[in-house]
mmCIF file of C-alpha atoms in Angstrom:
data_model
loop_
_atom_site.group_PDB
_atom_site.id
_atom_site.type_symbol
_atom_site.label_atom_id
_atom_site.label_comp_id
_atom_site.label_asym_id
_atom_site.label_seq_id
_atom_site.Cartn_x
_atom_site.Cartn_y
_atom_site.Cartn_z
ATOM 1 C CA MET A 96 38.251 115.796 112.659
ATOM 2 C CA ASN A 97 40.142 119.030 113.343
ATOM 3 C CA ALA A 98 39.095 122.144 111.479
ATOM 4 C CA PRO A 99 41.777 123.538 109.119
ATOM 5 C CA GLN A 100 43.892 126.333 110.549
ATOM 6 C CA ILE A 101 43.166 129.806 109.217
ATOM 7 C CA THR A 102 46.350 131.600 108.203
ATOM 8 C CA GLN A 103 47.062 135.182 109.200
ATOM 9 C CA ALA A 104 46.683 136.251 105.572
ATOM 10 C CA GLU A 105 43.276 134.573 105.287
ATOM 11 C CA GLN A 106 42.162 136.289 108.495
ATOM 12 C CA LEU A 107 43.205 139.665 107.098
ATOM 13 C CA TYR A 108 41.292 138.980 103.868
ATOM 14 C CA GLN A 109 38.170 137.968 105.785
ATOM 15 C CA THR A 110 38.344 141.014 108.031
ATOM 16 C CA ALA A 111 38.628 143.197 104.932
ATOM 17 C CA ARG A 112 35.617 141.461 103.331
ATOM 18 C CA ASP A 113 33.596 141.958 106.495
ATOM 19 C CA LEU A 114 34.357 145.677 106.357
ATOM 20 C CA VAL A 115 33.266 146.152 102.717
ATOM 21 C CA PRO A 116 29.491 146.623 103.384
ATOM 22 C CA THR A 117 30.250 149.262 106.017
ATOM 23 C CA LEU A 118 32.633 151.096 103.687
ATOM 24 C CA ARG A 119 30.008 151.038 100.954
ATOM 25 C CA GLU A 120 27.443 152.522 103.333
ATOM 26 C CA ARG A 121 29.925 155.221 104.393
ATOM 27 C CA SER A 122 31.072 156.115 100.885
ATOM 28 C CA ALA A 123 28.767 159.128 100.541
ATOM 29 C CA GLU A 124 29.727 160.374 104.013
ATOM 30 C CA THR A 125 33.406 159.860 103.186
ATOM 31 C CA ALA A 126 33.103 161.901 99.988
ATOM 32 C CA ALA A 127 31.185 164.667 101.794
ATOM 33 C CA LEU A 128 33.764 164.855 104.600
ATOM 34 C CA GLY A 129 36.637 165.068 102.137
ATOM 35 C CA HIS A 130 38.617 162.618 104.276
ATOM 36 C CA LEU A 131 38.097 159.222 105.863
ATOM 37 C CA PRO A 132 35.787 159.016 108.873
ATOM 38 C CA GLN A 133 37.835 158.358 111.993
ATOM 39 C CA ALA A 134 35.814 155.193 112.542
ATOM 40 C CA THR A 135 37.186 153.828 109.258
ATOM 41 C CA VAL A 136 40.791 154.601 110.206
ATOM 42 C CA ASP A 137 40.234 153.056 113.639
ATOM 43 C CA ALA A 138 38.788 149.882 112.062
ATOM 44 C CA MET A 139 41.812 149.519 109.773
ATOM 45 C CA GLN A 140 44.180 150.110 112.682
ATOM 46 C CA GLN A 141 42.392 147.516 114.790
ATOM 47 C CA ALA A 142 42.490 145.019 111.920
ATOM 48 C CA GLY A 143 46.240 145.490 111.543
ATOM 49 C CA PHE A 144 46.066 146.567 107.910
ATOM 50 C CA PHE A 145 48.689 149.292 108.358
ATOM 51 C CA ARG A 146 51.092 146.723 109.867
ATOM 52 C CA ILE A 147 51.121 144.202 107.026
ATOM 53 C CA MET A 148 54.505 145.340 105.640
ATOM 54 C CA GLN A 149 55.763 147.108 108.774
ATOM 55 C CA PRO A 150 58.927 145.777 110.502
ATOM 56 C CA ALA A 151 58.336 143.161 113.197
ATOM 57 C CA ARG A 152 60.641 145.179 115.466
ATOM 58 C CA TYR A 153 57.892 147.789 115.622
ATOM 59 C CA GLY A 154 54.845 145.562 115.818
ATOM 60 C CA GLY A 155 54.543 144.808 112.108
ATOM 61 C CA PHE A 156 53.723 141.555 110.335
ATOM 62 C CA GLU A 157 56.487 141.621 107.660
ATOM 63 C CA MET A 158 54.230 139.920 105.117
ATOM 64 C CA ASP A 159 54.645 139.639 101.353
ATOM 65 C CA PRO A 160 53.316 142.514 99.235
ATOM 66 C CA GLU A 161 50.709 140.205 97.708
ATOM 67 C CA VAL A 162 48.920 140.030 101.068
ATOM 68 C CA PHE A 163 48.883 143.789 101.447
ATOM 69 C CA PHE A 164 47.627 144.509 97.946
ATOM 70 C CA ARG A 165 44.944 141.836 98.162
ATOM 71 C CA VAL A 166 43.629 143.551 101.301
ATOM 72 C CA GLN A 167 43.729 146.915 99.538
ATOM 73 C CA MET A 168 41.778 145.597 96.555
ATOM 74 C CA ILE A 169 39.140 143.980 98.774
ATOM 75 C CA LEU A 170 38.565 147.259 100.620
ATOM 76 C CA ALA A 171 38.298 149.094 97.291
ATOM 77 C CA GLU A 172 35.223 146.997 96.494
ATOM 78 C CA GLY A 173 33.498 149.042 99.193
ATOM 79 C CA CYS A 174 35.242 152.428 98.918
ATOM 80 C CA MET A 175 38.144 153.313 96.649
ATOM 81 C CA SER A 176 39.036 156.416 98.713
ATOM 82 C CA THR A 177 39.528 154.212 101.774
ATOM 83 C CA ALA A 178 41.648 151.724 99.836
ATOM 84 C CA TRP A 179 43.692 154.538 98.275
ATOM 85 C CA VAL A 180 44.549 156.012 101.689
ATOM 86 C CA LEU A 181 45.436 152.604 103.085
ATOM 87 C CA GLY A 182 47.613 151.909 100.052
ATOM 88 C CA VAL A 183 49.587 155.119 100.265
ATOM 89 C CA VAL A 184 49.848 155.489 104.045
ATOM 90 C CA ALA A 185 50.537 151.842 104.928
ATOM 91 C CA ILE A 186 53.272 151.586 102.302
ATOM 92 C CA HIS A 187 55.065 154.345 104.209
ATOM 93 C CA ASN A 188 55.420 151.920 107.118
ATOM 94 C CA TRP A 189 57.395 149.757 104.720
ATOM 95 C CA GLN A 190 59.472 152.672 103.408
ATOM 96 C CA LEU A 191 60.294 153.952 106.895
ATOM 97 C CA ALA A 192 61.942 150.585 107.490
ATOM 98 C CA LEU A 193 64.452 151.604 104.791
ATOM 99 C CA PHE A 194 65.515 154.709 106.743
ATOM 100 C CA ASP A 195 68.245 154.789 109.356
ATOM 101 C CA ASP A 196 66.946 153.151 112.537
ATOM 102 C CA GLN A 197 67.200 156.437 114.428
ATOM 103 C CA ALA A 198 64.410 157.799 112.203
ATOM 104 C CA GLN A 199 62.322 154.686 112.840
ATOM 105 C CA GLN A 200 62.749 155.137 116.590
ATOM 106 C CA GLU A 201 61.687 158.766 116.393
ATOM 107 C CA VAL A 202 58.424 157.854 114.657
ATOM 108 C CA TRP A 203 57.560 154.545 116.332
ATOM 109 C CA GLY A 204 59.553 154.582 119.576
ATOM 110 C CA GLU A 205 56.574 155.617 121.715
ATOM 111 C CA ASP A 206 53.694 154.579 119.451
ATOM 112 C CA ASP A 207 54.235 152.024 116.692
ATOM 113 C CA SER A 208 50.786 152.799 115.231
ATOM 114 C CA THR A 209 51.902 156.306 114.188
ATOM 115 C CA LEU A 210 51.129 157.000 110.512
ATOM 116 C CA ILE A 211 52.956 158.943 107.792
ATOM 117 C CA SER A 212 51.533 160.773 104.768
ATOM 118 C CA SER A 213 53.556 161.895 101.757
ATOM 119 C CA SER A 214 54.063 163.958 98.670
ATOM 120 C CA TYR A 215 57.001 162.825 96.576
ATOM 121 C CA MET A 216 56.910 165.789 94.200
ATOM 122 C CA PRO A 217 60.544 166.957 93.903
ATOM 123 C CA VAL A 218 59.570 170.565 94.618
ATOM 124 C CA GLY A 219 61.307 171.209 97.944
ATOM 125 C CA LYS A 220 64.098 173.744 98.278
ATOM 126 C CA VAL A 221 67.060 172.122 100.039
ATOM 127 C CA THR A 222 70.053 173.816 101.658
ATOM 128 C CA PRO A 223 72.778 171.540 103.089
ATOM 129 C CA VAL A 224 73.835 172.512 106.632
ATOM 130 C CA ALA A 225 75.828 170.861 109.397
ATOM 131 C CA GLY A 226 74.210 167.542 110.312
ATOM 132 C CA GLY A 227 71.496 167.690 107.681
ATOM 133 C CA TYR A 228 69.441 170.093 105.576
ATOM 134 C CA ARG A 229 67.113 173.082 105.710
ATOM 135 C CA LEU A 230 63.910 172.291 103.828
ATOM 136 C CA SER A 231 61.190 174.590 102.476
ATOM 137 C CA GLY A 232 58.439 174.123 99.930
ATOM 138 C CA HIS A 233 54.818 173.594 98.965
ATOM 139 C CA TRP A 234 53.748 170.052 98.069
ATOM 140 C CA GLY A 235 50.426 168.844 96.662
ATOM 141 C CA PHE A 236 48.315 165.685 96.955
ATOM 142 C CA SER A 237 49.220 164.387 100.432
ATOM 143 C CA SER A 238 46.582 161.659 100.794
ATOM 144 C CA GLY A 239 45.369 160.877 104.304
ATOM 145 C CA SER A 240 47.402 163.749 105.732
ATOM 146 C CA LYS A 241 44.865 164.577 108.460
ATOM 147 C CA HIS A 242 45.303 161.114 109.954
ATOM 148 C CA CYS A 243 49.113 161.285 110.080
ATOM 149 C CA ASP A 244 51.707 162.773 112.434
ATOM 150 C CA TRP A 245 54.663 162.737 110.024
ATOM 151 C CA ALA A 246 55.155 163.322 106.299
ATOM 152 C CA PHE A 247 57.507 162.056 103.600
ATOM 153 C CA LEU A 248 58.351 164.964 101.269
ATOM 154 C CA GLY A 249 60.351 164.815 98.050
ATOM 155 C CA ALA A 250 63.195 167.156 97.121
ATOM 156 C CA MET A 251 66.470 167.293 95.236
ATOM 157 C CA VAL A 252 69.692 167.791 97.178
ATOM 158 C CA PRO A 253 71.910 170.103 95.109
ATOM 159 C CA PRO A 254 74.995 168.401 93.633
ATOM 160 C CA ALA A 255 78.141 168.697 95.727
ATOM 161 C CA LYS A 256 80.224 169.459 92.638
ATOM 162 C CA PRO A 257 79.276 171.326 89.445
ATOM 163 C CA GLY A 258 78.180 168.910 86.760
ATOM 164 C CA ASP A 259 77.104 166.163 89.157
ATOM 165 C CA ALA A 260 73.490 164.982 89.130
ATOM 166 C CA PRO A 261 71.161 166.205 91.894
ATOM 167 C CA ASP A 262 70.358 163.668 94.591
ATOM 168 C CA TYR A 263 66.622 162.935 94.909
ATOM 169 C CA ARG A 264 65.640 162.113 98.489
ATOM 170 C CA THR A 265 62.585 161.570 100.656
ATOM 171 C CA PHE A 266 62.643 163.873 103.688
ATOM 172 C CA LEU A 267 60.870 162.760 106.880
ATOM 173 C CA VAL A 268 59.242 165.708 108.640
ATOM 174 C CA PRO A 269 57.229 165.776 111.920
ATOM 175 C CA ARG A 270 53.774 167.358 112.090
ATOM 176 C CA SER A 271 55.168 170.269 114.121
ATOM 177 C CA ASP A 272 57.306 171.313 111.127
ATOM 178 C CA TYR A 273 54.624 171.480 108.417
ATOM 179 C CA GLN A 274 51.201 172.949 107.751
ATOM 180 C CA ILE A 275 48.311 171.214 106.019
ATOM 181 C CA VAL A 276 46.608 173.459 103.449
ATOM 182 C CA GLU A 277 43.003 172.246 103.272
ATOM 183 C CA ASN A 278 42.277 172.642 99.574
ATOM 184 C CA TRP A 279 40.962 169.194 98.557
ATOM 185 C CA ASN A 280 37.902 170.150 96.477
ATOM 186 C CA VAL A 281 37.646 167.602 93.679
ATOM 187 C CA SER A 282 35.381 165.204 91.793
ATOM 188 C CA GLY A 283 36.507 161.647 92.415
ATOM 189 C CA LEU A 284 38.489 160.248 95.333
ATOM 190 C CA GLU A 285 37.101 163.051 97.480
ATOM 191 C CA GLY A 286 37.534 160.986 100.627
ATOM 192 C CA THR A 287 41.306 160.683 100.293
ATOM 193 C CA GLY A 288 41.829 164.133 101.843
ATOM 194 C CA SER A 289 44.849 164.742 99.622
ATOM 195 C CA HIS A 290 45.582 168.250 100.870
ATOM 196 C CA ASP A 291 48.680 170.357 100.217
ATOM 197 C CA ILE A 292 51.562 170.584 102.678
ATOM 198 C CA THR A 293 53.874 173.545 103.285
ATOM 199 C CA VAL A 294 57.209 173.712 105.098
ATOM 200 C CA GLU A 295 59.122 176.867 105.988
ATOM 201 C CA ASP A 296 62.818 176.423 106.668
ATOM 202 C CA ALA A 297 62.642 173.231 108.747
ATOM 203 C CA PHE A 298 65.789 171.401 109.798
ATOM 204 C CA VAL A 299 65.870 167.761 108.659
ATOM 205 C CA PRO A 300 68.784 165.714 110.029
ATOM 206 C CA GLU A 301 70.660 163.425 107.667
ATOM 207 C CA HIS A 302 69.224 160.273 109.239
ATOM 208 C CA ARG A 303 65.692 161.427 108.372
ATOM 209 C CA THR A 304 66.366 161.299 104.623
ATOM 210 C CA HIS A 305 66.216 158.360 102.234
ATOM 211 C CA ARG A 306 68.107 158.482 98.958
ATOM 212 C CA SER A 307 66.236 157.322 95.872
ATOM 213 C CA ILE A 308 69.355 155.571 94.599
ATOM 214 C CA HIS A 309 69.375 153.379 97.723
ATOM 215 C CA GLY A 310 65.773 152.388 97.071
ATOM 216 C CA PHE A 311 66.680 151.582 93.483
ATOM 217 C CA GLU A 312 69.694 149.493 94.558
ATOM 218 C CA CYS A 313 67.603 147.694 97.227
ATOM 219 C CA ASN A 314 70.310 148.503 99.768
ATOM 220 C CA SER A 315 69.172 151.116 102.259
ATOM 221 C CA PRO A 316 70.406 152.134 105.742
ATOM 222 C CA GLY A 317 67.432 150.386 107.353
ATOM 223 C CA ASN A 318 68.590 147.026 106.007
ATOM 224 C CA ALA A 319 71.167 146.997 108.792
ATOM 225 C CA VAL A 320 68.376 146.351 111.322
ATOM 226 C CA ASN A 321 65.480 145.112 109.180
ATOM 227 C CA ASP A 322 66.836 142.046 107.436
ATOM 228 C CA HIS A 323 63.566 140.535 106.170
ATOM 229 C CA TYR A 324 63.630 140.094 102.401
ATOM 230 C CA ILE A 325 60.642 142.387 101.819
ATOM 231 C CA PHE A 326 62.863 145.337 102.736
ATOM 232 C CA ARG A 327 65.077 144.527 99.752
ATOM 233 C CA LEU A 328 62.271 144.915 97.251
ATOM 234 C CA PRO A 329 62.668 147.866 94.832
ATOM 235 C CA PHE A 330 61.038 150.967 96.316
ATOM 236 C CA GLY A 331 59.681 152.219 93.003
ATOM 237 C CA GLN A 332 58.004 148.911 92.209
ATOM 238 C CA ILE A 333 56.161 148.825 95.540
ATOM 239 C CA PHE A 334 54.973 152.406 95.871
ATOM 240 C CA VAL A 335 53.479 152.753 92.404
ATOM 241 C CA ARG A 336 51.141 149.828 93.044
ATOM 242 C CA ALA A 337 49.776 151.636 96.093
ATOM 243 C CA VAL A 338 48.188 154.176 93.722
ATOM 244 C CA SER A 339 47.072 151.764 90.998
ATOM 245 C CA SER A 340 45.785 148.610 92.676
ATOM 246 C CA SER A 341 42.716 150.162 94.313
ATOM 247 C CA SER A 342 41.314 150.712 90.804
ATOM 248 C CA ILE A 343 41.271 146.939 90.282
ATOM 249 C CA GLY A 344 39.276 146.338 93.454
ATOM 250 C CA CYS A 345 36.905 149.195 92.739
ATOM 251 C CA LEU A 346 36.229 147.851 89.255
ATOM 252 C CA LYS A 347 35.623 144.368 90.618
ATOM 253 C CA GLY A 348 33.249 145.795 93.202
ATOM 254 C CA VAL A 349 30.810 147.209 90.630
ATOM 255 C CA ILE A 350 30.426 144.075 88.489
ATOM 256 C CA ASP A 351 27.469 142.771 90.489
ATOM 257 C CA SER A 352 25.905 146.243 90.603
ATOM 258 C CA TYR A 353 26.220 146.546 86.841
ATOM 259 C CA VAL A 354 24.490 143.197 86.337
ATOM 260 C CA GLN A 355 21.744 144.071 88.802
ATOM 261 C CA VAL A 356 21.088 147.453 87.179
ATOM 262 C CA ASN A 357 21.044 146.214 83.602
ATOM 263 C CA ARG A 358 19.673 142.662 83.756
ATOM 264 C CA ASP A 359 16.021 143.763 83.537
ATOM 265 C CA ARG A 360 16.421 147.393 82.450
ATOM 266 C CA VAL A 361 14.552 148.462 79.325
ATOM 267 C CA GLY A 362 15.705 151.365 77.191
ATOM 268 C CA LEU A 363 13.271 154.273 77.482
ATOM 269 C CA ASN A 364 13.683 155.282 73.851
ATOM 270 C CA ASP A 365 13.435 151.967 72.023
ATOM 271 C CA GLY A 366 11.948 149.604 74.595
ATOM 272 C CA ASN A 367 14.696 147.010 74.090
ATOM 273 C CA LYS A 368 16.196 145.061 76.986
ATOM 274 C CA ILE A 369 19.687 146.299 77.850
ATOM 275 C CA ALA A 370 20.761 142.738 78.647
ATOM 276 C CA THR A 371 20.459 141.890 74.943
ATOM 277 C CA ASP A 372 22.504 144.905 73.831
ATOM 278 C CA PRO A 373 25.850 143.649 72.424
ATOM 279 C CA ASP A 374 27.633 146.783 73.682
ATOM 280 C CA ALA A 375 26.329 146.245 77.234
ATOM 281 C CA GLN A 376 27.345 142.599 77.116
ATOM 282 C CA MET A 377 30.798 143.436 75.819
ATOM 283 C CA ALA A 378 31.285 146.126 78.474
ATOM 284 C CA LEU A 379 30.729 143.557 81.200
ATOM 285 C CA ALA A 380 33.091 141.078 79.554
ATOM 286 C CA GLU A 381 35.795 143.745 79.194
ATOM 287 C CA CYS A 382 35.455 144.628 82.874
ATOM 288 C CA ILE A 383 35.811 141.028 84.039
ATOM 289 C CA ALA A 384 38.820 140.518 81.758
ATOM 290 C CA ALA A 385 40.506 143.727 82.950
ATOM 291 C CA VAL A 386 40.247 142.690 86.612
ATOM 292 C CA ASP A 387 41.608 139.235 85.867
ATOM 293 C CA GLU A 388 44.440 140.510 83.670
ATOM 294 C CA CYS A 389 45.587 143.244 86.050
ATOM 295 C CA GLN A 390 45.584 140.961 89.079
ATOM 296 C CA THR A 391 47.336 138.125 87.267
ATOM 297 C CA ILE A 392 50.159 140.305 85.947
ATOM 298 C CA MET A 393 50.624 142.075 89.276
ATOM 299 C CA PHE A 394 50.917 138.866 91.294
ATOM 300 C CA ARG A 395 53.178 137.300 88.681
ATOM 301 C CA ASN A 396 55.492 140.291 88.978
ATOM 302 C CA PHE A 397 55.404 140.198 92.774
ATOM 303 C CA ASP A 398 56.400 136.526 92.657
ATOM 304 C CA LYS A 399 59.433 137.453 90.565
ATOM 305 C CA MET A 400 60.386 140.333 92.863
ATOM 306 C CA VAL A 401 59.999 138.280 96.028
ATOM 307 C CA ASP A 402 62.013 135.388 94.571
ATOM 308 C CA ALA A 403 64.801 137.812 93.660
ATOM 309 C CA ALA A 404 64.771 139.428 97.106
ATOM 310 C CA ARG A 405 64.818 136.041 98.840
ATOM 311 C CA SER A 406 67.721 134.762 96.770
ATOM 312 C CA GLY A 407 69.697 137.996 96.735
ATOM 313 C CA SER A 408 69.832 137.878 92.926
ATOM 314 C CA PRO A 409 68.760 141.257 91.525
ATOM 315 C CA LEU A 410 66.196 141.456 88.773
ATOM 316 C CA ALA A 411 67.488 142.465 85.358
ATOM 317 C CA ILE A 412 66.902 146.137 84.663
ATOM 318 C CA GLU A 413 64.886 145.203 81.567
ATOM 319 C CA GLU A 414 62.471 143.229 83.760
ATOM 320 C CA ARG A 415 62.074 146.137 86.167
ATOM 321 C CA ILE A 416 61.396 148.539 83.300
ATOM 322 C CA LYS A 417 58.655 146.247 81.976
ATOM 323 C CA MET A 418 57.174 145.763 85.458
ATOM 324 C CA ARG A 419 57.009 149.537 85.911
ATOM 325 C CA PHE A 420 55.049 149.783 82.662
ATOM 326 C CA ASP A 421 52.744 146.961 83.803
ATOM 327 C CA ALA A 422 51.886 148.930 86.958
ATOM 328 C CA ALA A 423 51.146 152.105 85.008
ATOM 329 C CA LEU A 424 48.855 150.244 82.611
ATOM 330 C CA VAL A 425 46.492 149.200 85.415
ATOM 331 C CA SER A 426 44.687 152.529 85.740
ATOM 332 C CA ARG A 427 44.296 152.917 81.988
ATOM 333 C CA LYS A 428 42.796 149.431 81.658
ATOM 334 C CA CYS A 429 40.437 150.007 84.589
ATOM 335 C CA THR A 430 39.420 153.443 83.314
ATOM 336 C CA GLU A 431 38.633 152.088 79.860
ATOM 337 C CA ALA A 432 36.571 149.266 81.380
ATOM 338 C CA ILE A 433 34.555 151.451 83.791
ATOM 339 C CA ASN A 434 33.877 153.975 81.012
ATOM 340 C CA LEU A 435 32.399 151.231 78.820
ATOM 341 C CA MET A 436 30.179 150.105 81.693
ATOM 342 C CA PHE A 437 29.189 153.674 82.539
ATOM 343 C CA ASN A 438 28.149 154.341 78.938
ATOM 344 C CA ALA A 439 26.093 151.142 78.894
ATOM 345 C CA CYS A 440 24.105 152.436 81.885
ATOM 346 C CA GLY A 441 22.743 155.348 79.877
ATOM 347 C CA ALA A 442 21.861 158.773 81.223
ATOM 348 C CA GLN A 443 20.903 157.319 84.609
ATOM 349 C CA GLY A 444 24.608 156.809 85.297
ATOM 350 C CA ILE A 445 25.233 160.519 85.822
ATOM 351 C CA PHE A 446 23.106 160.593 88.970
ATOM 352 C CA ARG A 447 25.188 160.501 92.146
ATOM 353 C CA ASP A 448 23.090 157.752 93.687
ATOM 354 C CA HIS A 449 23.589 155.427 90.710
ATOM 355 C CA PRO A 450 25.528 152.280 91.757
ATOM 356 C CA LEU A 451 28.282 152.895 89.174
ATOM 357 C CA ASN A 452 28.653 156.654 89.539
ATOM 358 C CA ARG A 453 31.054 156.618 92.481
ATOM 359 C CA ALA A 454 33.318 153.987 90.879
ATOM 360 C CA TRP A 455 33.326 155.905 87.590
ATOM 361 C CA LEU A 456 34.433 159.118 89.338
ATOM 362 C CA ASP A 457 37.030 157.436 91.540
ATOM 363 C CA ILE A 458 38.690 155.250 88.912
ATOM 364 C CA ASN A 459 38.932 158.152 86.477
ATOM 365 C CA ALA A 460 40.390 160.356 89.234
ATOM 366 C CA GLY A 461 42.989 157.712 90.085
ATOM 367 C CA ARG A 462 44.093 157.611 86.466
ATOM 368 C CA GLN A 463 45.317 161.209 86.811
ATOM 369 C CA HIS A 464 48.094 160.321 89.259
ATOM 370 C CA VAL A 465 51.428 160.842 87.538
ATOM 371 C CA ALA A 466 52.498 157.273 88.357
ATOM 372 C CA ASN A 467 49.452 155.952 86.496
ATOM 373 C CA ASN A 468 50.259 157.620 83.177
ATOM 374 C CA PRO A 469 51.652 154.748 81.094
ATOM 375 C CA PHE A 470 53.079 156.707 78.168
ATOM 376 C CA LYS A 471 56.409 157.748 79.697
ATOM 377 C CA PHE A 472 57.042 154.225 80.960
ATOM 378 C CA GLY A 473 55.900 152.583 77.739
ATOM 379 C CA ARG A 474 58.237 154.764 75.714
ATOM 380 C CA ASN A 475 61.060 153.737 78.039
ATOM 381 C CA VAL A 476 60.290 150.037 77.471
ATOM 382 C CA GLY A 477 60.262 150.484 73.711
ATOM 383 C CA GLY A 478 63.302 152.710 73.678
ATOM 384 C CA VAL A 479 65.458 150.372 75.777
ATOM 385 C CA MET A 480 64.445 147.393 73.640
ATOM 386 C CA MET A 481 65.707 149.304 70.592
ATOM 387 C CA GLY A 482 69.025 150.277 72.150
ATOM 388 C CA ALA A 483 68.289 153.570 73.894
ATOM 389 C CA GLU A 484 69.461 154.367 77.433
ATOM 390 C CA ASN A 485 67.080 153.755 80.333
ATOM 391 C CA THR A 486 65.489 157.068 81.397
ATOM 392 C CA ASP A 487 63.759 155.937 84.624
ATOM 393 C CA PHE A 488 65.258 154.899 87.948
ATOM 394 C CA PHE A 489 62.033 154.875 89.986
ATOM 395 C CA LEU A 490 61.903 151.158 89.338
#
């Protein structure tokens, strides 16, 4: 009897699972370095994790987002910093496919394993010139920047006519045109190496920019050469999950540790078993439910997005608004769950070598990303339902 064939997705999941113990062992080293060990980046490159949503024309796998985010969440069970960097940097291989093909050739023409970091803060100063733009500015939080040779940087192109809205774009800049300011000194997600980036009057040609409105409309210049349906998914819906989904995997990864720590632990003050404490029991239940809920909603939403991209029928704006809120809720749910578990571990949880301490720091740090603050997006959902105008186009 022939053995069942292992799919490419299943192989990627297994490779990620095999890497988890090593990532867990390296987590302290990763935090101390302030960036990923090169061995970790090399392992992810060799496994093909950065290629999951990259165009086939440049060596990519062109797989559904569910595959990519499952891999990210598995890796987060071992090290959330590693999963965070993979999430942000690998998604850029998908976004570059939306750029004019000339930009894709410049990045991948000689080496299709070249990586891109980013900072989408709209803080750049832009001056239109013949053939493109002059760009200057100082951007923060460029995760994985030391491992990358290009950067995506956000800025507003001034309106051509008075009264018109500014044009938000992503500018693609080579390493020779920017400086990395090594200032990543934080508590939580230390290993992401999210340093600042500065640019002084660099020329960026028109073809190395991507308009936000094109990402919103799911109709970008790169669609002329990359016709797979994944490149017609809404940009905003994909990127925001790169900075929220690692929290789900990290939370899942500490469930067994929590049980192991508290199953036989006895409170030093009252001598009672922690396993019989209703608050400790409820904390575990809340954690399990949060992982299940966040994964279920995310994959349900991906199914809807993929179906729409396949059929060419755009999602209703109301659905996209709600999906954006769903993504932003992930970090809040995971933070609330890990905080309950952390409190149930007592004072021992504050020690750095405690099994939950790293997850507590990392998940709470991830919650601070602007895309993971649910209040703006929740207000937009409620407002639109009651007749107000939509205020968000990063959907």
